CSV table of N, CA, C and O in Angstrom, one decimal:
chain,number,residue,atom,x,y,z
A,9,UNK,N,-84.5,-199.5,-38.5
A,9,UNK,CA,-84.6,-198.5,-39.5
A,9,UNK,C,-85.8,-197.6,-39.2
A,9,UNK,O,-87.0,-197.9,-39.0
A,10,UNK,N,-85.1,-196.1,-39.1
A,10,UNK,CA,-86.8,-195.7,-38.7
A,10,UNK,C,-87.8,-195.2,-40.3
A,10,UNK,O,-87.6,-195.5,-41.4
A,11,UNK,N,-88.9,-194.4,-39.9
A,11,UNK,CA,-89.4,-194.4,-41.0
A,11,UNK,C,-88.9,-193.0,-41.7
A,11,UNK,O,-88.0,-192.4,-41.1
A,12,UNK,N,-89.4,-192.4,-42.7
A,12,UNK,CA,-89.4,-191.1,-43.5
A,12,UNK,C,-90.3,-190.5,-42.8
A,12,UNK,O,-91.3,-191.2,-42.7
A,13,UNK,N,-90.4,-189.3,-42.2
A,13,UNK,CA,-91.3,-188.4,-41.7
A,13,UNK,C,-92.3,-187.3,-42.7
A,13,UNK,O,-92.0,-186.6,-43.6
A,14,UNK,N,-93.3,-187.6,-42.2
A,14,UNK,CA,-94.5,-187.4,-42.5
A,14,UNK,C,-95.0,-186.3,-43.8
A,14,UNK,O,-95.6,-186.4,-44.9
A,15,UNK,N,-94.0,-184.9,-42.7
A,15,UNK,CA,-93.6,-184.1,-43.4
A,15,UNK,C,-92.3,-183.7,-44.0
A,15,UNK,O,-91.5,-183.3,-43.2
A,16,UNK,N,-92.1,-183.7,-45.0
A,16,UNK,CA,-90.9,-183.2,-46.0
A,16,UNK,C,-90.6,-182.4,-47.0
A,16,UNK,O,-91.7,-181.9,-47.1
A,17,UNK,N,-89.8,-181.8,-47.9
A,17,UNK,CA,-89.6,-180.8,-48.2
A,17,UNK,C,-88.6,-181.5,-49.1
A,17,UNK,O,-88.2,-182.5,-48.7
A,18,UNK,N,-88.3,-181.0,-50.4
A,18,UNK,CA,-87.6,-181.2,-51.6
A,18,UNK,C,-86.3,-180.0,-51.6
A,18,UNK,O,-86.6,-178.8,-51.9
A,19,UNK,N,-85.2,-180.2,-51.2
A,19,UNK,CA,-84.1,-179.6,-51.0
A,19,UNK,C,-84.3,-178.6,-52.6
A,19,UNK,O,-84.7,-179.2,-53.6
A,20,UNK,N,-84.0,-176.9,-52.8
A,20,UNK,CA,-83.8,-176.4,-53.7
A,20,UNK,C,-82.6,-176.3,-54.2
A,20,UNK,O,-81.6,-176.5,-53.5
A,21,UNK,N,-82.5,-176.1,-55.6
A,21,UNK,CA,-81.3,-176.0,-55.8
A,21,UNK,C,-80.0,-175.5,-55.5
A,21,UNK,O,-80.1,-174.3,-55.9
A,22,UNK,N,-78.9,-175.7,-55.0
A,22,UNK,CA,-77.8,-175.1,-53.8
A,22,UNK,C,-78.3,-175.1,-52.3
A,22,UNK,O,-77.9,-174.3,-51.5
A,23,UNK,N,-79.0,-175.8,-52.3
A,23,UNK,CA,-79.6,-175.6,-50.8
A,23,UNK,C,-78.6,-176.2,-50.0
A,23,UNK,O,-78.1,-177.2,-50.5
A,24,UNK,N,-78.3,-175.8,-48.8
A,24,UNK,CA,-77.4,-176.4,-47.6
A,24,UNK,C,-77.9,-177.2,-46.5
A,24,UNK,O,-78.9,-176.8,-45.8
A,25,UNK,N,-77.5,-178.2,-46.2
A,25,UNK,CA,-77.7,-178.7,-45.4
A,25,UNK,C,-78.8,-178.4,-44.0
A,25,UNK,O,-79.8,-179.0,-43.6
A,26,UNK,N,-77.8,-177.2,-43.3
A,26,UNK,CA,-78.3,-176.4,-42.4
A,26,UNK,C,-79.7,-176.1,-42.8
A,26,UNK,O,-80.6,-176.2,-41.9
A,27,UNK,N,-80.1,-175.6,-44.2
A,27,UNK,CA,-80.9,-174.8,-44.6
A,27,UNK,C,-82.2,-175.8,-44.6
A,27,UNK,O,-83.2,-175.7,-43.9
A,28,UNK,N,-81.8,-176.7,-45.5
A,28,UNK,CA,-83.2,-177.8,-45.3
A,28,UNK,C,-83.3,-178.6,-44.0
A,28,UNK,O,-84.1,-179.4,-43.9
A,29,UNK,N,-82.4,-178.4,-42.7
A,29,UNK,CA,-82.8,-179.0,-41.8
A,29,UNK,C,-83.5,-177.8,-41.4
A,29,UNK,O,-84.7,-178.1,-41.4
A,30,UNK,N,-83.2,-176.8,-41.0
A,30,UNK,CA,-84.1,-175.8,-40.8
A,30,UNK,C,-85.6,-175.2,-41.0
A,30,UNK,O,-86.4,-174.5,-40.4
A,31,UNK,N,-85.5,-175.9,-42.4
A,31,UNK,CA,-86.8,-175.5,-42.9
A,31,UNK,C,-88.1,-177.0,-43.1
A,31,UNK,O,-89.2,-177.1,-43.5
A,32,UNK,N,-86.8,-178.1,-42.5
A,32,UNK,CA,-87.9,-179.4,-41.8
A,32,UNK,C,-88.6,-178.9,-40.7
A,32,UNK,O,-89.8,-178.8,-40.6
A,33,UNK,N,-87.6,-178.4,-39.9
A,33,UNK,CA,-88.0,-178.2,-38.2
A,33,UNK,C,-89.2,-177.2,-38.6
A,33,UNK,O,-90.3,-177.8,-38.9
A,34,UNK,N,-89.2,-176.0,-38.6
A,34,UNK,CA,-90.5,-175.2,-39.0
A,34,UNK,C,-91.6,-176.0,-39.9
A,34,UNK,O,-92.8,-175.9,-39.6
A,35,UNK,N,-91.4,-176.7,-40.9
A,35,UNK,CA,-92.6,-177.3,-41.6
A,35,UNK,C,-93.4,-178.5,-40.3
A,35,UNK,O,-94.6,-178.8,-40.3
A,36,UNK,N,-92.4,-179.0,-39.6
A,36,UNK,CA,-92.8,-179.9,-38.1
A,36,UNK,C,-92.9,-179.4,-37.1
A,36,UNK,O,-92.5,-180.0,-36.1
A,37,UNK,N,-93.6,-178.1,-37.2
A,37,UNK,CA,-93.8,-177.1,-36.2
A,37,UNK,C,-92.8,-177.3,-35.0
A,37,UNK,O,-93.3,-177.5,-33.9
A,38,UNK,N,-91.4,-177.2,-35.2
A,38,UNK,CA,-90.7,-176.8,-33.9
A,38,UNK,C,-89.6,-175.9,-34.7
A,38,UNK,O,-89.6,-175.5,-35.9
A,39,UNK,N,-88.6,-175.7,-33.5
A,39,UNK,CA,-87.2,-174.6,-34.1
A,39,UNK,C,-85.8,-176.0,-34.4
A,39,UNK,O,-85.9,-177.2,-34.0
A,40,UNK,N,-84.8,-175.4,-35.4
A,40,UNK,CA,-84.0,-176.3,-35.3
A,40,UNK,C,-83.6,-177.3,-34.3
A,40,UNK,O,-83.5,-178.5,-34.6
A,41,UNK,N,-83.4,-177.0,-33.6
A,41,UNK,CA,-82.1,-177.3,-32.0
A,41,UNK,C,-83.4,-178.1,-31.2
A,41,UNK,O,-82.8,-179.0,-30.6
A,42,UNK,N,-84.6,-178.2,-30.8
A,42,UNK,CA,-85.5,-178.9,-30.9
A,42,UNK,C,-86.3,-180.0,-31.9
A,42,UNK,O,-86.7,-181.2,-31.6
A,43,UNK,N,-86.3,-179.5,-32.7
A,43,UNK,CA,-85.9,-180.7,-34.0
A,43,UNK,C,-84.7,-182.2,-34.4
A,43,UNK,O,-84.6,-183.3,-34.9
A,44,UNK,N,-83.9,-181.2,-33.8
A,44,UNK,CA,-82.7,-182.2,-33.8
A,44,UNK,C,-82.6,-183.2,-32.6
A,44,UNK,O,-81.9,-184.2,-32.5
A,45,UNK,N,-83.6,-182.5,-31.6
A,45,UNK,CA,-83.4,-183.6,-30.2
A,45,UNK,C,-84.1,-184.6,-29.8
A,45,UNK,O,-84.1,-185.4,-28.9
A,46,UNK,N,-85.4,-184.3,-31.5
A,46,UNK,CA,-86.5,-184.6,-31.7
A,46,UNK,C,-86.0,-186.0,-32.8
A,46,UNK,O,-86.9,-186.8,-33.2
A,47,UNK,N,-85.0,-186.1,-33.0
A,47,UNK,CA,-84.6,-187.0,-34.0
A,47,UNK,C,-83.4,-188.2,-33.0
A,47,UNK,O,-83.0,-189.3,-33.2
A,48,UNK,N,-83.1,-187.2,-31.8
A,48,UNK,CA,-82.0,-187.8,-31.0
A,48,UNK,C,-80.6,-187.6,-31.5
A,48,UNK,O,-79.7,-188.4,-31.6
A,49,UNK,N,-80.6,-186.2,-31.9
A,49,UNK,CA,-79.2,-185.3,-31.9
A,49,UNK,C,-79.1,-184.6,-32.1
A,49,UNK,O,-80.3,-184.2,-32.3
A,50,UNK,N,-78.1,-183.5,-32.2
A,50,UNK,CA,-78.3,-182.0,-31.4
A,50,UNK,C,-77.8,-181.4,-33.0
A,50,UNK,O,-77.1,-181.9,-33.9
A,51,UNK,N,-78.5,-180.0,-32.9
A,51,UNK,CA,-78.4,-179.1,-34.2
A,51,UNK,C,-76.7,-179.0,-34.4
A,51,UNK,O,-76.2,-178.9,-35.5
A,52,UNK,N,-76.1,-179.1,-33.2
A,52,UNK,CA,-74.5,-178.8,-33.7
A,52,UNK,C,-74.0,-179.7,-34.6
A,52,UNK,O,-73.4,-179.3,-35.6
A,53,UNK,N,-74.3,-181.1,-34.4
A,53,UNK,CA,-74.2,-182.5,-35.1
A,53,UNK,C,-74.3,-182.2,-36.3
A,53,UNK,O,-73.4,-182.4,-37.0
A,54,UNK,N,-75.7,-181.6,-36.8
A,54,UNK,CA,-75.5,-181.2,-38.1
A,54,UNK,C,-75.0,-180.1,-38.8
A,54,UNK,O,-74.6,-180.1,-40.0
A,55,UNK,N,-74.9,-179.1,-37.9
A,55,UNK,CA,-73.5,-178.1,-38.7
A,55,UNK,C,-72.5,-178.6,-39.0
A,55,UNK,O,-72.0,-178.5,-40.2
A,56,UNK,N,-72.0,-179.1,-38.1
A,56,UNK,CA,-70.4,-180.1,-38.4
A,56,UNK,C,-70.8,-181.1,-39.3
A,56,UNK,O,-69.9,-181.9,-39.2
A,57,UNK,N,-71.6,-181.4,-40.0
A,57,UNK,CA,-71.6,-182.7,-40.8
A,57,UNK,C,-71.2,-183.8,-40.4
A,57,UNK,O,-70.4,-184.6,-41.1
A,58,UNK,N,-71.7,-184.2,-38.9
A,58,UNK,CA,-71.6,-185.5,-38.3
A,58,UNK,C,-72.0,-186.6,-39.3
A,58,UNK,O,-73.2,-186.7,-39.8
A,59,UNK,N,-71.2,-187.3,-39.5
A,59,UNK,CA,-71.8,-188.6,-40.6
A,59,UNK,C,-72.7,-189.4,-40.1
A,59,UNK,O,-73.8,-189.2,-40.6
A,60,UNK,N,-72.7,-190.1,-39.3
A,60,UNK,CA,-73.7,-190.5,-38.4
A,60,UNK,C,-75.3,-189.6,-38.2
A,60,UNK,O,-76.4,-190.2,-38.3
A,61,UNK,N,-75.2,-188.8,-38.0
A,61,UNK,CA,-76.2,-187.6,-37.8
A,61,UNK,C,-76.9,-187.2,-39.4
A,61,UNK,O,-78.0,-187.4,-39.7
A,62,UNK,N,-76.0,-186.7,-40.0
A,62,UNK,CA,-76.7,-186.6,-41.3
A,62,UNK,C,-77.1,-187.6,-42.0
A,62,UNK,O,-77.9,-187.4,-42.8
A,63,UNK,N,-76.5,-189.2,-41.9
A,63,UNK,CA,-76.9,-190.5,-42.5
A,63,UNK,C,-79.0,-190.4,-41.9
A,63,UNK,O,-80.1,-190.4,-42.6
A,64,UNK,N,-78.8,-190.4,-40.6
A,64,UNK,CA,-80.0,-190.4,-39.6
A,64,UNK,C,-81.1,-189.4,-40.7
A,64,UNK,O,-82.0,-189.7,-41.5
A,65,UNK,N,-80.4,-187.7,-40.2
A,65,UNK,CA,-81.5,-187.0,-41.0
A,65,UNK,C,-82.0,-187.3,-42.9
A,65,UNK,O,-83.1,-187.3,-43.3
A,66,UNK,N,-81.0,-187.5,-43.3
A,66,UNK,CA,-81.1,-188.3,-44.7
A,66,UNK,C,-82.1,-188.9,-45.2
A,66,UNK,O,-83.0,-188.5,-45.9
A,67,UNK,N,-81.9,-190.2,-44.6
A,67,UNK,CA,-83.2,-191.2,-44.3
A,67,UNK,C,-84.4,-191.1,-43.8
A,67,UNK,O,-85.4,-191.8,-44.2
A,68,UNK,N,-84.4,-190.0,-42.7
A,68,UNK,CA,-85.9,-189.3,-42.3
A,68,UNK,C,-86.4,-188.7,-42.9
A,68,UNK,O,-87.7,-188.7,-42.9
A,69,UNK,N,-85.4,-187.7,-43.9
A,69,UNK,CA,-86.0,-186.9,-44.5
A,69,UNK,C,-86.4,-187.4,-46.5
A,69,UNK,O,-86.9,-186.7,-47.4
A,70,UNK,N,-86.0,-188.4,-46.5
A,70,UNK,CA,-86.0,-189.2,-47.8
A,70,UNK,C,-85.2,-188.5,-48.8
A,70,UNK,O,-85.6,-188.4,-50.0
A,71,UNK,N,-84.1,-187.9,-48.4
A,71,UNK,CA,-83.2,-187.5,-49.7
A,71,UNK,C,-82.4,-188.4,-50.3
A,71,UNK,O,-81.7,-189.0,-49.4
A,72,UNK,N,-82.0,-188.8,-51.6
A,72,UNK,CA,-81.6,-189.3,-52.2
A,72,UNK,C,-79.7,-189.5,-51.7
A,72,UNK,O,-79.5,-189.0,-50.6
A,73,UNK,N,-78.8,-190.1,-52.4
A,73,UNK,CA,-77.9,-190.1,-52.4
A,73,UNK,C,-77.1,-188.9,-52.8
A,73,UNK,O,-76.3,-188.3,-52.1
A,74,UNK,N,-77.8,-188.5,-54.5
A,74,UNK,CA,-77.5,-187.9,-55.0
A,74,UNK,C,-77.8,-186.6,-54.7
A,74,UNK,O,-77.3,-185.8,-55.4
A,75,UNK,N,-78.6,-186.1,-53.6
A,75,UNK,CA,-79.5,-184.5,-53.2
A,75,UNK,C,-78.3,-184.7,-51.8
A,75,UNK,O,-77.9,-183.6,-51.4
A,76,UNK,N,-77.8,-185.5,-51.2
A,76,UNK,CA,-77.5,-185.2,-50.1
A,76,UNK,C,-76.0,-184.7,-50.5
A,76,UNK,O,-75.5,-183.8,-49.9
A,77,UNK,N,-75.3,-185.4,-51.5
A,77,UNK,CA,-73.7,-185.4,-52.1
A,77,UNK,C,-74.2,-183.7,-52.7
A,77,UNK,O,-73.2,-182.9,-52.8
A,78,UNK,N,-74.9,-183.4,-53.0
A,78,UNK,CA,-75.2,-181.9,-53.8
A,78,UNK,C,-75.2,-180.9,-52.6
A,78,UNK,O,-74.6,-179.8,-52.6
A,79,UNK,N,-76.0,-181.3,-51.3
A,79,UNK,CA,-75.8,-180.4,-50.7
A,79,UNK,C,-74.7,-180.5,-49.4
A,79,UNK,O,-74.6,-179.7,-48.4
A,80,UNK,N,-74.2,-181.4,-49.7
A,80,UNK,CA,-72.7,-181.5,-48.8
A,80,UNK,C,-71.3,-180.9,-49.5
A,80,UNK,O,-70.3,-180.6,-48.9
A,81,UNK,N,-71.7,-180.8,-50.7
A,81,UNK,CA,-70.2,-180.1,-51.5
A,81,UNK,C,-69.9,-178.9,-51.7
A,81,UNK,O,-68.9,-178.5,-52.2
């Protein structure tokens, strides 16, 4: 299990997926698509809503069940 990273960010209301992975990668001083390679998967992974991939970023990023079902619908 890995851990929650260091730095994180509280999803806003309607926020998308794309959007707060985006605005992790800049708060972790890199760009998306380096971020994602940085986690060990690629920014496309998370546009498509790879389940696998967003389970991963989820847990790194300590969002709830309930923040992750909000910004997947």
């Amino acid at each position: 299990m890995l851990g929650k990273l260091a730095l994180t960010v509280e999803p806003v209301d309607r926020e998308t997926l794309p959007s707060l992975f985006s605005c992790m990668a800049i708060l972790n001083g890199t760009d998306a698509a380096n971020f994602a390679l940085d986690l060990g998967t690629t920014f496309r992974r998370i546009l498509e809503q790879d389940e696998e991939t967003v389970a991963i970023f989820a847990e790194r990023a300590g969002l709830s069940a309930t923040q992750l079902a909000e910004m997947l619908s």
